[in-house]
Amino acid sequence: MLNILAMMAIGIAAGFLIRKKQKTVKFFDLASGASVYVLLFLLGISVGKNETIVSNLGSIGIRAISLAIGAVSGSVISSFLIFKIIFKDNND
């Protein structure tokens, strides 16, 4: 856990230092997007090689879809409410 926090702190410091270099920032934006796709691909491989998950995919899938819909719905509603409360326009 400490390693994760340290890497995040180093990343924040690096981002602060390069924030005015637009080409570098653009490169890191593209690299971070590509990294997410690579991580999702590796996660798919990890799930696909697990026989327990693959054999129970039907029952796990229904629960997973239910949890995903609940999580996304909760996030959207919370974000909307927080946006309305914090960024409320004074003219309204």
PDB file of C-alpha atoms in Angstrom:
ATOM      1  CA  MET A   1       0.000   0.000   0.000  1.00  0.00           C
ATOM      2  CA  LEU A   2       2.837   2.373   0.818  1.00  0.00           C
ATOM      3  CA  ASN A   3       4.373   1.646  -2.581  1.00  0.00           C
ATOM      4  CA  ILE A   4       1.145   2.652  -4.307  1.00  0.00           C
ATOM      5  CA  LEU A   5       0.905   5.901  -2.366  1.00  0.00           C
ATOM      6  CA  ALA A   6       4.580   6.655  -3.035  1.00  0.00           C
ATOM      7  CA  MET A   7       4.124   6.081  -6.780  1.00  0.00           C
ATOM      8  CA  MET A   8       1.053   8.321  -6.755  1.00  0.00           C
ATOM      9  CA  ALA A   9       2.966  11.066  -4.913  1.00  0.00           C
ATOM     10  CA  ILE A  10       5.867  10.808  -7.381  1.00  0.00           C
ATOM     11  CA  GLY A  11       3.399  10.990 -10.259  1.00  0.00           C
ATOM     12  CA  ILE A  12       1.749  14.083  -8.816  1.00  0.00           C
ATOM     13  CA  ALA A  13       5.138  15.760  -8.397  1.00  0.00           C
ATOM     14  CA  ALA A  14       6.133  14.826 -11.954  1.00  0.00           C
ATOM     15  CA  GLY A  15       2.822  16.113 -13.287  1.00  0.00           C
ATOM     16  CA  PHE A  16       3.305  19.371 -11.446  1.00  0.00           C
ATOM     17  CA  LEU A  17       6.772  19.784 -12.951  1.00  0.00           C
ATOM     18  CA  ILE A  18       5.730  19.038 -16.548  1.00  0.00           C
ATOM     19  CA  ARG A  19       2.332  20.732 -16.542  1.00  0.00           C
ATOM     20  CA  LYS A  20       3.468  23.610 -18.790  1.00  0.00           C
ATOM     21  CA  LYS A  21       5.133  21.385 -21.410  1.00  0.00           C
ATOM     22  CA  GLN A  22       2.179  20.679 -23.684  1.00  0.00           C
ATOM     23  CA  LYS A  23       3.853  18.043 -25.876  1.00  0.00           C
ATOM     24  CA  THR A  24       4.971  16.076 -22.837  1.00  0.00           C
ATOM     25  CA  VAL A  25       1.553  16.368 -21.225  1.00  0.00           C
ATOM     26  CA  LYS A  26      -0.108  15.179 -24.440  1.00  0.00           C
ATOM     27  CA  PHE A  27       2.271  12.221 -24.652  1.00  0.00           C
ATOM     28  CA  PHE A  28       1.502  11.200 -21.078  1.00  0.00           C
ATOM     29  CA  ASP A  29      -2.235  11.561 -21.705  1.00  0.00           C
ATOM     30  CA  LEU A  30      -1.965   9.177 -24.647  1.00  0.00           C
ATOM     31  CA  ALA A  31       0.308   6.820 -22.715  1.00  0.00           C
ATOM     32  CA  SER A  32      -2.045   6.701 -19.737  1.00  0.00           C
ATOM     33  CA  GLY A  33      -4.999   5.932 -22.012  1.00  0.00           C
ATOM     34  CA  ALA A  34      -3.053   3.158 -23.722  1.00  0.00           C
ATOM     35  CA  SER A  35      -1.990   1.821 -20.323  1.00  0.00           C
ATOM     36  CA  VAL A  36      -5.626   1.508 -19.263  1.00  0.00           C
ATOM     37  CA  TYR A  37      -6.369  -0.588 -22.353  1.00  0.00           C
ATOM     38  CA  VAL A  38      -3.331  -2.786 -21.679  1.00  0.00           C
ATOM     39  CA  LEU A  39      -4.401  -3.254 -18.041  1.00  0.00           C
ATOM     40  CA  LEU A  40      -7.948  -4.165 -19.121  1.00  0.00           C
ATOM     41  CA  PHE A  41      -6.526  -6.662 -21.609  1.00  0.00           C
ATOM     42  CA  LEU A  42      -4.324  -8.228 -18.920  1.00  0.00           C
ATOM     43  CA  LEU A  43      -7.300  -8.345 -16.547  1.00  0.00           C
ATOM     44  CA  GLY A  44      -9.257 -10.157 -19.248  1.00  0.00           C
ATOM     45  CA  ILE A  45      -6.465 -12.702 -19.604  1.00  0.00           C
ATOM     46  CA  SER A  46      -6.419 -13.191 -15.851  1.00  0.00           C
ATOM     47  CA  VAL A  47     -10.179 -13.760 -15.760  1.00  0.00           C
ATOM     48  CA  GLY A  48     -10.139 -15.981 -18.833  1.00  0.00           C
ATOM     49  CA  LYS A  49      -7.542 -18.350 -17.434  1.00  0.00           C
ATOM     50  CA  ASN A  50      -9.448 -18.845 -14.160  1.00  0.00           C
ATOM     51  CA  GLU A  51     -11.572 -21.984 -14.637  1.00  0.00           C
ATOM     52  CA  THR A  52     -13.787 -21.249 -11.633  1.00  0.00           C
ATOM     53  CA  ILE A  53     -14.791 -17.892 -13.032  1.00  0.00           C
ATOM     54  CA  VAL A  54     -15.281 -19.170 -16.568  1.00  0.00           C
ATOM     55  CA  SER A  55     -17.399 -22.169 -15.482  1.00  0.00           C
ATOM     56  CA  ASN A  56     -19.637 -19.966 -13.299  1.00  0.00           C
ATOM     57  CA  LEU A  57     -19.745 -17.042 -15.688  1.00  0.00           C
ATOM     58  CA  GLY A  58     -23.534 -17.260 -16.064  1.00  0.00           C
ATOM     59  CA  SER A  59     -24.364 -16.776 -12.394  1.00  0.00           C
ATOM     60  CA  ILE A  60     -21.414 -14.499 -11.724  1.00  0.00           C
ATOM     61  CA  GLY A  61     -22.279 -12.439 -14.790  1.00  0.00           C
ATOM     62  CA  ILE A  62     -25.794 -11.622 -13.578  1.00  0.00           C
ATOM     63  CA  ARG A  63     -24.472 -10.517 -10.202  1.00  0.00           C
ATOM     64  CA  ALA A  64     -21.654  -8.573 -11.817  1.00  0.00           C
ATOM     65  CA  ILE A  65     -24.038  -6.769 -14.156  1.00  0.00           C
ATOM     66  CA  SER A  66     -26.313  -5.937 -11.215  1.00  0.00           C
ATOM     67  CA  LEU A  67     -23.404  -4.590  -9.200  1.00  0.00           C
ATOM     68  CA  ALA A  68     -22.057  -2.640 -12.167  1.00  0.00           C
ATOM     69  CA  ILE A  69     -25.437  -1.046 -12.879  1.00  0.00           C
ATOM     70  CA  GLY A  70     -25.838  -0.159  -9.199  1.00  0.00           C
ATOM     71  CA  ALA A  71     -22.332   1.275  -8.975  1.00  0.00           C
ATOM     72  CA  VAL A  72     -22.680   3.340 -12.140  1.00  0.00           C
ATOM     73  CA  SER A  73     -26.129   4.580 -11.137  1.00  0.00           C
ATOM     74  CA  GLY A  74     -24.903   5.542  -7.677  1.00  0.00           C
ATOM     75  CA  SER A  75     -21.882   7.307  -9.122  1.00  0.00           C
ATOM     76  CA  VAL A  76     -23.952   9.269 -11.636  1.00  0.00           C
ATOM     77  CA  ILE A  77     -26.521  10.316  -9.036  1.00  0.00           C
ATOM     78  CA  SER A  78     -23.827  11.245  -6.483  1.00  0.00           C
ATOM     79  CA  SER A  79     -21.856  13.185  -9.077  1.00  0.00           C
ATOM     80  CA  PHE A  80     -24.972  15.050 -10.171  1.00  0.00           C
ATOM     81  CA  LEU A  81     -25.876  15.976  -6.601  1.00  0.00           C
ATOM     82  CA  ILE A  82     -22.327  17.015  -5.698  1.00  0.00           C
ATOM     83  CA  PHE A  83     -22.062  19.053  -8.884  1.00  0.00           C
ATOM     84  CA  LYS A  84     -25.331  20.820  -8.072  1.00  0.00           C
ATOM     85  CA  ILE A  85     -24.275  21.516  -4.479  1.00  0.00           C
ATOM     86  CA  ILE A  86     -20.645  22.559  -5.038  1.00  0.00           C
ATOM     87  CA  PHE A  87     -20.745  24.129  -8.491  1.00  0.00           C
ATOM     88  CA  LYS A  88     -24.154  25.666  -8.182  1.00  0.00           C
ATOM     89  CA  ASP A  89     -24.376  28.824 -10.219  1.00  0.00           C
ATOM     90  CA  ASN A  90     -25.174  31.825  -8.068  1.00  0.00           C
ATOM     91  CA  ASN A  91     -27.570  33.178 -10.711  1.00  0.00           C
ATOM     92  CA  ASP A  92     -30.023  30.256 -10.267  1.00  0.00           C
TER      93      ASP A  92
END
